[in-house]
Coordinates of N, CA and C in Angstrom, one line a residue:
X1 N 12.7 10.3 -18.8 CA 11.4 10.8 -18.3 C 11.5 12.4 -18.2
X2 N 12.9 12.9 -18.4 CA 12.9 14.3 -18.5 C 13.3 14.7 -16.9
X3 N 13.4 13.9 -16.1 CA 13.3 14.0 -14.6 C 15.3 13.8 -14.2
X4 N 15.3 14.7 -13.2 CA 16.9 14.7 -12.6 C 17.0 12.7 -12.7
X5 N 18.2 13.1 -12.7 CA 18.8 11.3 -12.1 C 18.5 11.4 -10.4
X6 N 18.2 9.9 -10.4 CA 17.5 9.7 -9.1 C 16.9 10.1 -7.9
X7 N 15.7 10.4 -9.2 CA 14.5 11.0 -8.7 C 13.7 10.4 -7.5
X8 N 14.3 8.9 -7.8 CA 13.2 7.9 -7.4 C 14.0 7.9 -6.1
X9 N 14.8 8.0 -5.5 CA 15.6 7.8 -4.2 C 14.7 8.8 -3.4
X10 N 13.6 9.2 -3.3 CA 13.3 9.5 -2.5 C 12.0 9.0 -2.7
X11 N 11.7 7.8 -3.1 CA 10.6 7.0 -2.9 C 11.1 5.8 -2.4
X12 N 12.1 5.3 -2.6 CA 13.1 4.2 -2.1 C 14.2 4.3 -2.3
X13 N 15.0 5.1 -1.2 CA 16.6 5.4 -1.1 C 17.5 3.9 -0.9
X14 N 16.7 3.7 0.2 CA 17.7 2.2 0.6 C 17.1 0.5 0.0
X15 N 16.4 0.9 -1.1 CA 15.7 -0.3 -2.0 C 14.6 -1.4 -0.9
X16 N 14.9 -0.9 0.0 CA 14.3 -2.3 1.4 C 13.1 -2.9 0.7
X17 N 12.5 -2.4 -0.5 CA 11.0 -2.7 -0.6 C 10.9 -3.5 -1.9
X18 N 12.3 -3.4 -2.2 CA 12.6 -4.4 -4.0 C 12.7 -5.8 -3.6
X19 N 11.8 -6.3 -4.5 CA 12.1 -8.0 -4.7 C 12.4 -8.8 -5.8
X20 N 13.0 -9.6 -5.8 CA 13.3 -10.6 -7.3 C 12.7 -11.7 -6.9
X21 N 12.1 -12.2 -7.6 CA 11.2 -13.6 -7.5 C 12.0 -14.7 -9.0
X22 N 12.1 -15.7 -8.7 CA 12.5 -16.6 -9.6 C 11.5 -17.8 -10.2
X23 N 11.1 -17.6 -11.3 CA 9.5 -18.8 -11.9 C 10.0 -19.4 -12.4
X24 N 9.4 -20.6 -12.5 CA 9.3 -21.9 -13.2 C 8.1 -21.9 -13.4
X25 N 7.1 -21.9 -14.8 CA 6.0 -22.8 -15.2 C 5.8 -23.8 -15.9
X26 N 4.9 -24.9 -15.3 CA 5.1 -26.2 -16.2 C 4.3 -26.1 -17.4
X27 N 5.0 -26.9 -18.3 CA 4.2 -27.3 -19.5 C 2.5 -27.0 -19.5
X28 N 1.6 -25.9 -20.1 CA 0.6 -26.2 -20.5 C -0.3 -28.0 -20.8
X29 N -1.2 -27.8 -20.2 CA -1.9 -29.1 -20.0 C -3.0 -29.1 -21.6
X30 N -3.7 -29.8 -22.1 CA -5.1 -29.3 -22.9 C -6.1 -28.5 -22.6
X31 N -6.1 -29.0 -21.4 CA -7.4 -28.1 -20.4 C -6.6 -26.7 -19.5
X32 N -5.6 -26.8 -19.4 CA -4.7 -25.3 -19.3 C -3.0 -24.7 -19.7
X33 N -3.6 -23.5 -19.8 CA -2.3 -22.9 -20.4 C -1.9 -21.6 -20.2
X34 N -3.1 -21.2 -18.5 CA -2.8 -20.1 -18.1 C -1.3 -19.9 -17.2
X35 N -0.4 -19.4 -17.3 CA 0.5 -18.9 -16.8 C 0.8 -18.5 -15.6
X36 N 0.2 -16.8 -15.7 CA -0.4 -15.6 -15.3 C -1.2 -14.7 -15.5
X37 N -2.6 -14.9 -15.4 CA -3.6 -14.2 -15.8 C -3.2 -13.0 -16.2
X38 N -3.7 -12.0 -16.9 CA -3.7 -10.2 -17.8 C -3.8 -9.6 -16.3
X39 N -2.5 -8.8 -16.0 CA -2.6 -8.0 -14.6 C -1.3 -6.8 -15.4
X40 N -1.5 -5.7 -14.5 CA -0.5 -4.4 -14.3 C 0.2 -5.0 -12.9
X41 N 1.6 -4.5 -13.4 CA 2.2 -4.3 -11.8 C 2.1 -3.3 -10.6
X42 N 1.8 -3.4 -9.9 CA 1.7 -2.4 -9.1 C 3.1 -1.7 -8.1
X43 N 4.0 -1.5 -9.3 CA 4.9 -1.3 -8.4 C 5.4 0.0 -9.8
X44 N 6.9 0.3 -9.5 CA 7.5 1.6 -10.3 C 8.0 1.1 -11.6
X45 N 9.1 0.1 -11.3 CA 9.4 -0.7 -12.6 C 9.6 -2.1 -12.7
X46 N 9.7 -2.9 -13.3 CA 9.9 -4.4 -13.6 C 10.6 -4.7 -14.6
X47 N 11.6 -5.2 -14.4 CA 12.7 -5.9 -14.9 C 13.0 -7.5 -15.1
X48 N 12.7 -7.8 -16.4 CA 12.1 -9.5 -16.7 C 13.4 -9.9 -17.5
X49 N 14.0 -11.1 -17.1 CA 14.9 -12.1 -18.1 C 14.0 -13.4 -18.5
X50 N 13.8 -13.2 -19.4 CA 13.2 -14.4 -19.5 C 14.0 -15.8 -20.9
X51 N 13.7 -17.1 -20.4 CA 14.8 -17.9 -21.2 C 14.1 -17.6 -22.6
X52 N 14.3 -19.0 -23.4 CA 14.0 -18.6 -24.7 C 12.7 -19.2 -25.0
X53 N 12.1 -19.6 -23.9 CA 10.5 -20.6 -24.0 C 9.8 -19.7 -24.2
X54 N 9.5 -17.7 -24.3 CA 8.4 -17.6 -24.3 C 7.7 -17.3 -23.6
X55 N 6.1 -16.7 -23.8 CA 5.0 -17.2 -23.4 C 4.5 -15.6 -22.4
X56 N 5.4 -14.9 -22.3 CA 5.3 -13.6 -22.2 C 4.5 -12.6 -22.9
X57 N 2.6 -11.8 -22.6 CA 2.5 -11.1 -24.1 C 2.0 -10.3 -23.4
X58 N 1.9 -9.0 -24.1 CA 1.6 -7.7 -23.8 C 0.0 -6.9 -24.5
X59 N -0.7 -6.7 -23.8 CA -2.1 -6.0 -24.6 C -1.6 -5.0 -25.6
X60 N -2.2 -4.5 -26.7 CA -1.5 -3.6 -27.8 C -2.8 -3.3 -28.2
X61 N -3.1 -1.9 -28.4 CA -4.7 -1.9 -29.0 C -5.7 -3.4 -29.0
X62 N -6.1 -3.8 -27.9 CA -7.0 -4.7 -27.9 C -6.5 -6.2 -28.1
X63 N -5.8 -6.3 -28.3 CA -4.8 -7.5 -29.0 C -3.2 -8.2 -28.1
X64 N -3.9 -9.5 -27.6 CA -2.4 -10.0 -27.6 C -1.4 -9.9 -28.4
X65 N 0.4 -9.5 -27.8 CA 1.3 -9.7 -28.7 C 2.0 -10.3 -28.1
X66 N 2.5 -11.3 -28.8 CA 3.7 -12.1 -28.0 C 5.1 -11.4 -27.8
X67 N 5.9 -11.6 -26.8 CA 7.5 -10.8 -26.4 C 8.2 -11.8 -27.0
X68 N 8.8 -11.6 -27.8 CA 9.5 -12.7 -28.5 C 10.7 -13.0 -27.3
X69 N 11.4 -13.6 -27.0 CA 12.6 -13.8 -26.2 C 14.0 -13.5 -27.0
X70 N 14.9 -12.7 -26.8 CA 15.6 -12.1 -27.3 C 17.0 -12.2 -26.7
X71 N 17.5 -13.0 -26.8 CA 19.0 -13.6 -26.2 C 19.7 -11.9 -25.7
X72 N 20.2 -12.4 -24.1 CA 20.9 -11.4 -23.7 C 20.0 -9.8 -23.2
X73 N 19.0 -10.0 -23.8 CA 17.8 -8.9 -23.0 C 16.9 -8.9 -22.3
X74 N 16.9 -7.6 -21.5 CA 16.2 -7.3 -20.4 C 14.7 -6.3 -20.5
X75 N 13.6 -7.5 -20.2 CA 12.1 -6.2 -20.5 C 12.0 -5.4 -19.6
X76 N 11.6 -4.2 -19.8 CA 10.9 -3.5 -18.8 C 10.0 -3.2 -18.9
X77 N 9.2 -3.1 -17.8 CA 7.7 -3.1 -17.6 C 7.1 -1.6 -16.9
X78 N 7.0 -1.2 -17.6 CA 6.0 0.1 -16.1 C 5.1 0.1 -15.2
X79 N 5.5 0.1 -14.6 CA 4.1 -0.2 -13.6 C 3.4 1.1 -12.9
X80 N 2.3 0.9 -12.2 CA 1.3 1.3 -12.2 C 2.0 2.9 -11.5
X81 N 2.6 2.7 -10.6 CA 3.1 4.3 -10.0 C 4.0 5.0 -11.2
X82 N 4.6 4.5 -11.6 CA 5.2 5.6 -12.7 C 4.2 6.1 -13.8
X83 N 3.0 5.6 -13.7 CA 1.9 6.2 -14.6 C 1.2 7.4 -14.1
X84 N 1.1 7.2 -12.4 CA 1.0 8.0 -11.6 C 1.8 9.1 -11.2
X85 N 2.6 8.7 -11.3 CA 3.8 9.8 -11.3 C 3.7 11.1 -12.8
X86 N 3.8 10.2 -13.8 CA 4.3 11.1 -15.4 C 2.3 11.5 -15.3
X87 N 1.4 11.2 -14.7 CA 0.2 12.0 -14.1 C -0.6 11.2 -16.2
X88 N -0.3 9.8 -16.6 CA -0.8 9.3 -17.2 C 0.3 9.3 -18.5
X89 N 1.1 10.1 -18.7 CA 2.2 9.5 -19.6 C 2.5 8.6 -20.3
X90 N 3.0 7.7 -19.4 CA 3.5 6.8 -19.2 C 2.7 5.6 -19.0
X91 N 2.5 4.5 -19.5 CA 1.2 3.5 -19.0 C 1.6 2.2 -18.5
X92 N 1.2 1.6 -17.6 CA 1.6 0.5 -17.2 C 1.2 -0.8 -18.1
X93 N 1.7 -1.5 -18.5 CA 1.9 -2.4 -19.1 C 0.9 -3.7 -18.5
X94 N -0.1 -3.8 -19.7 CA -1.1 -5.0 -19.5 C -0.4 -5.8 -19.9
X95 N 0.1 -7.1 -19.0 CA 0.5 -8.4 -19.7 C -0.3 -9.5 -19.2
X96 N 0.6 -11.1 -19.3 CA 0.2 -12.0 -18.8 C 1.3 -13.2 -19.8
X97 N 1.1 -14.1 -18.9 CA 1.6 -15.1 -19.0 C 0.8 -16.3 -20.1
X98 N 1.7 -16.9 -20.8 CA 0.8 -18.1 -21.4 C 1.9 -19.4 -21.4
X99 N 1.4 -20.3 -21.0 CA 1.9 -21.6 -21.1 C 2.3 -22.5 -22.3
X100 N 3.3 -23.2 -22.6 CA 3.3 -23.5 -23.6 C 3.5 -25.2 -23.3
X101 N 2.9 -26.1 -24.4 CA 2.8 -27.7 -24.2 C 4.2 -28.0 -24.6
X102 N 5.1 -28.8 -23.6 CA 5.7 -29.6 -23.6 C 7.0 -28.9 -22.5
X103 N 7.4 -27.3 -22.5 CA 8.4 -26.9 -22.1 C 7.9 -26.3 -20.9
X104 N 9.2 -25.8 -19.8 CA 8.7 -25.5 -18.8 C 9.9 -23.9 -19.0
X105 N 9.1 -22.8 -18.3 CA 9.1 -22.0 -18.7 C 9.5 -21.2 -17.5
X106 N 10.9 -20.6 -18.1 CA 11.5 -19.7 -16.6 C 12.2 -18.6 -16.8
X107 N 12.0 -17.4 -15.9 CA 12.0 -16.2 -15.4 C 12.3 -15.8 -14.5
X108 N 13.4 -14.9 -14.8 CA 13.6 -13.9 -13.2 C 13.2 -12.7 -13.7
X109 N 12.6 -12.4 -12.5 CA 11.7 -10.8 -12.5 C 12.3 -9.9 -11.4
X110 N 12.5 -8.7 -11.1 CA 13.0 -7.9 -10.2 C 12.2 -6.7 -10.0
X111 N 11.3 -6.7 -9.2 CA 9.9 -5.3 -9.0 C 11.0 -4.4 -8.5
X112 N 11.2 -3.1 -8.6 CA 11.7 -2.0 -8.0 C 10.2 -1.3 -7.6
X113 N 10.0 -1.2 -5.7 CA 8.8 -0.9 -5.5 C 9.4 0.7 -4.8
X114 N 8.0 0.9 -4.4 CA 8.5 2.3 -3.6 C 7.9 1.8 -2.0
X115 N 8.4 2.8 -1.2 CA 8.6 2.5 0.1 C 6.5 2.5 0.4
X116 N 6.2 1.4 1.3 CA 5.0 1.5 1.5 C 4.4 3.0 2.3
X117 N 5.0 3.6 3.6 CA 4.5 4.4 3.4 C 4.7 6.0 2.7
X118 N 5.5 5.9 1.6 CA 5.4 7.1 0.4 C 4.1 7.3 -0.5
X119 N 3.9 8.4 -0.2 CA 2.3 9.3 -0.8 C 3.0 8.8 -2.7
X120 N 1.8 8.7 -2.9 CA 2.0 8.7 -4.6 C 1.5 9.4 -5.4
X121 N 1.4 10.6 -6.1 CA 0.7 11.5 -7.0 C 1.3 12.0 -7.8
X122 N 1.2 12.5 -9.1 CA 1.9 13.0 -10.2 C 2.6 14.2 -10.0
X123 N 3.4 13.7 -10.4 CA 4.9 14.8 -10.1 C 4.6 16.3 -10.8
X124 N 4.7 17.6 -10.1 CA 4.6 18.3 -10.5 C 5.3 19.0 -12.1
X125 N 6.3 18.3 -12.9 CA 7.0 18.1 -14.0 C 5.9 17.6 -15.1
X126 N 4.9 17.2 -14.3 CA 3.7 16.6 -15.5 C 2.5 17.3 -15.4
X127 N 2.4 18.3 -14.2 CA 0.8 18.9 -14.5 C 1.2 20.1 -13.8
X128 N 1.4 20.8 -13.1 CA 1.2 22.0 -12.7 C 2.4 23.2 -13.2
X129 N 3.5 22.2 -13.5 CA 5.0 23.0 -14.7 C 4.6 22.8 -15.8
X130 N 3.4 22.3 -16.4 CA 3.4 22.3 -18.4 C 1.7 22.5 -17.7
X131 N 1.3 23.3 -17.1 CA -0.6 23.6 -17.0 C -1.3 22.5 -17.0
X132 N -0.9 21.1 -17.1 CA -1.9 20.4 -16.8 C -2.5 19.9 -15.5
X133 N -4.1 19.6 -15.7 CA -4.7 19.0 -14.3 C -3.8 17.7 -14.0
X134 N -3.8 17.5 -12.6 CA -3.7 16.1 -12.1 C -4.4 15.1 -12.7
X135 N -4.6 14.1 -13.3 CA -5.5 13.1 -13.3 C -5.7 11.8 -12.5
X136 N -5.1 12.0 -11.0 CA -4.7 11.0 -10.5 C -4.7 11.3 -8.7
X137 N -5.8 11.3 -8.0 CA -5.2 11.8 -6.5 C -4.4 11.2 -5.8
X138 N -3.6 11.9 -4.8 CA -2.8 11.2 -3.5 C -3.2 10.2 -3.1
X139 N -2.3 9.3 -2.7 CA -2.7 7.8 -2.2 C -1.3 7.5 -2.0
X140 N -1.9 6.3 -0.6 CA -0.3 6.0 0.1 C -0.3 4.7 -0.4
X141 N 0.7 4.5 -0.9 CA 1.4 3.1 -1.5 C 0.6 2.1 -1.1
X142 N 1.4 1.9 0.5 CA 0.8 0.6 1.1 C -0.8 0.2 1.4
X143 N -1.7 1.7 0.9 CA -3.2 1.2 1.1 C -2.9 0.9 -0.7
X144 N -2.6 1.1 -1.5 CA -2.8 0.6 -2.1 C -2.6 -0.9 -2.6
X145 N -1.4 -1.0 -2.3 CA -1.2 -2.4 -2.4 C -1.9 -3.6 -1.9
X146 N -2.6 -3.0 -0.1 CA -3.2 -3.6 0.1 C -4.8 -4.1 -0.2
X147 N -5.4 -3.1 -1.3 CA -6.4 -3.4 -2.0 C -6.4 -4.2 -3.0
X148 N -4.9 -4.3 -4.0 CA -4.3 -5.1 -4.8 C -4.4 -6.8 -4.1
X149 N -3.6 -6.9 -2.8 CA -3.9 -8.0 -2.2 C -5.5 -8.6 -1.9
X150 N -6.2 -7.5 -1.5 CA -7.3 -7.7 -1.3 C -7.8 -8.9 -2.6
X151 N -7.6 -8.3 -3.7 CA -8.2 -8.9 -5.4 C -7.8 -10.2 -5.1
X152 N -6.5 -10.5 -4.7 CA -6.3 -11.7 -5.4 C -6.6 -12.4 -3.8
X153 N -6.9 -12.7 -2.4 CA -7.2 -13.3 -1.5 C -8.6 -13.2 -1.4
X154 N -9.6 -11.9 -1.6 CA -10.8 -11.9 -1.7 C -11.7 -11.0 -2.8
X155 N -11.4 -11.6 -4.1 CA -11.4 -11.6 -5.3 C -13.1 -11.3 -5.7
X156 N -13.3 -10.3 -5.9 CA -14.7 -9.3 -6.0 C -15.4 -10.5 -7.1
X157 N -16.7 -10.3 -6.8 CA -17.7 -11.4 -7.8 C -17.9 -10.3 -8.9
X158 N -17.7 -9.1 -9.0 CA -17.8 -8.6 -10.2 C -16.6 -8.1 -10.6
X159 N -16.3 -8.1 -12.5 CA -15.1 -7.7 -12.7 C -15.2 -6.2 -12.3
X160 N -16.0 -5.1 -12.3 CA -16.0 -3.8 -12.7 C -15.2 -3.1 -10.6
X161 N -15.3 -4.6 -10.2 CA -14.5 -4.1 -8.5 C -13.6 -4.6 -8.3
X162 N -12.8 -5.2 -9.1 CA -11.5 -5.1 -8.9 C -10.9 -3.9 -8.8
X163 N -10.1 -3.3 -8.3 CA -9.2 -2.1 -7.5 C -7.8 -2.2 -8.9
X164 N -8.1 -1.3 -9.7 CA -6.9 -1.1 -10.7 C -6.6 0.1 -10.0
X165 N -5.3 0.9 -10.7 CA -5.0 2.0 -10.5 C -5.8 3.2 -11.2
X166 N -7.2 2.7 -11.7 CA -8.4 3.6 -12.4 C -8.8 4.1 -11.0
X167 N -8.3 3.3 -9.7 CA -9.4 3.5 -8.9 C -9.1 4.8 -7.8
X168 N -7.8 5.4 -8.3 CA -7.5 6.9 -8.1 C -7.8 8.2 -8.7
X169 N -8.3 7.2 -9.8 CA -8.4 8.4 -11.4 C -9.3 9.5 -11.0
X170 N -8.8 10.6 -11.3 CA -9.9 11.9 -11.1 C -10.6 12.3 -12.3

């Protein structure tokens, strides 16, 4: 990123705010084979093992692409603050999950977050040392997140209100 080594220790020095979650999805049904619906992480980075079932795909100009599974490797994912940070750079990764018929389908994931209450804004390395505007105002983590929660417990009747990380954009 062009940025000293651990830069990020002062967004989370003592990691308190990282989680690893461990999935299992079952076998797609006929009538479904959603996984995990098309979402951004909202966190700095994401780090995926996934076995050899699959079912991992990423947006690409307009277009699902499948993550093939790749013995012995690790995805990374960007999430929504490091896009904020490199001040649009860097882009957070549209994925989602898809189910596949007959196999069941597992993953460990590791979110590296930043501390809830750290301000979030583009690093001066990205707009005011190379002349560019900000594209992105200040915002504290944990209100953010908590509008993230908001989507998925009280899930807006229209798509255009769902709370992406557009919803800092200057």
């Amino acid at each position: 990123m062009g940025l000293p080594p651990g830069f990020l220790k002062e967004y989370n020095g003592d990691r308190s705010f990282d989680f690893i979650a461990a999935l299992r999805y079952s076998p797609a049904t006929a009538e479904e084979n959603n996984g995990v619906s098309e979402h951004e992480d909202g966190n700095c980075i994401t780090f995926v093992l996934q076995d050899g079932v699959g079912g991992l795909e990423v947006l690409k100009d307009g277009a699902w692409v499948p993550v093939d599974p790749v013995e012995g490797s690790i995805i990374v994912n960007i999430g929504d603050v490091i896009q904020v940070l490199t001040n649009g750079k860097m882009k957070s990764a549209t994925h989602r999950v898809v189910r596949k018929p007959a196999v069941h389908r597992h993953s460990l994931v590791f979110f590296f977050n930043v501390h809830g209450d750290r301000w979030v804004e583009p690093l001066p390395e990205y707009t005011e040392k190379i002349g560019e505007a900000p594209r992105y105002r200040r915002f504290l983590y944990s209100e953010y997140q908590q509008l993230r929660m908001r989507n998925k417990t009280h899930p807006p009747s229209r798509p255009e209100d769902v709370v992406h990380i557009t919803h800092y954009a200057i």
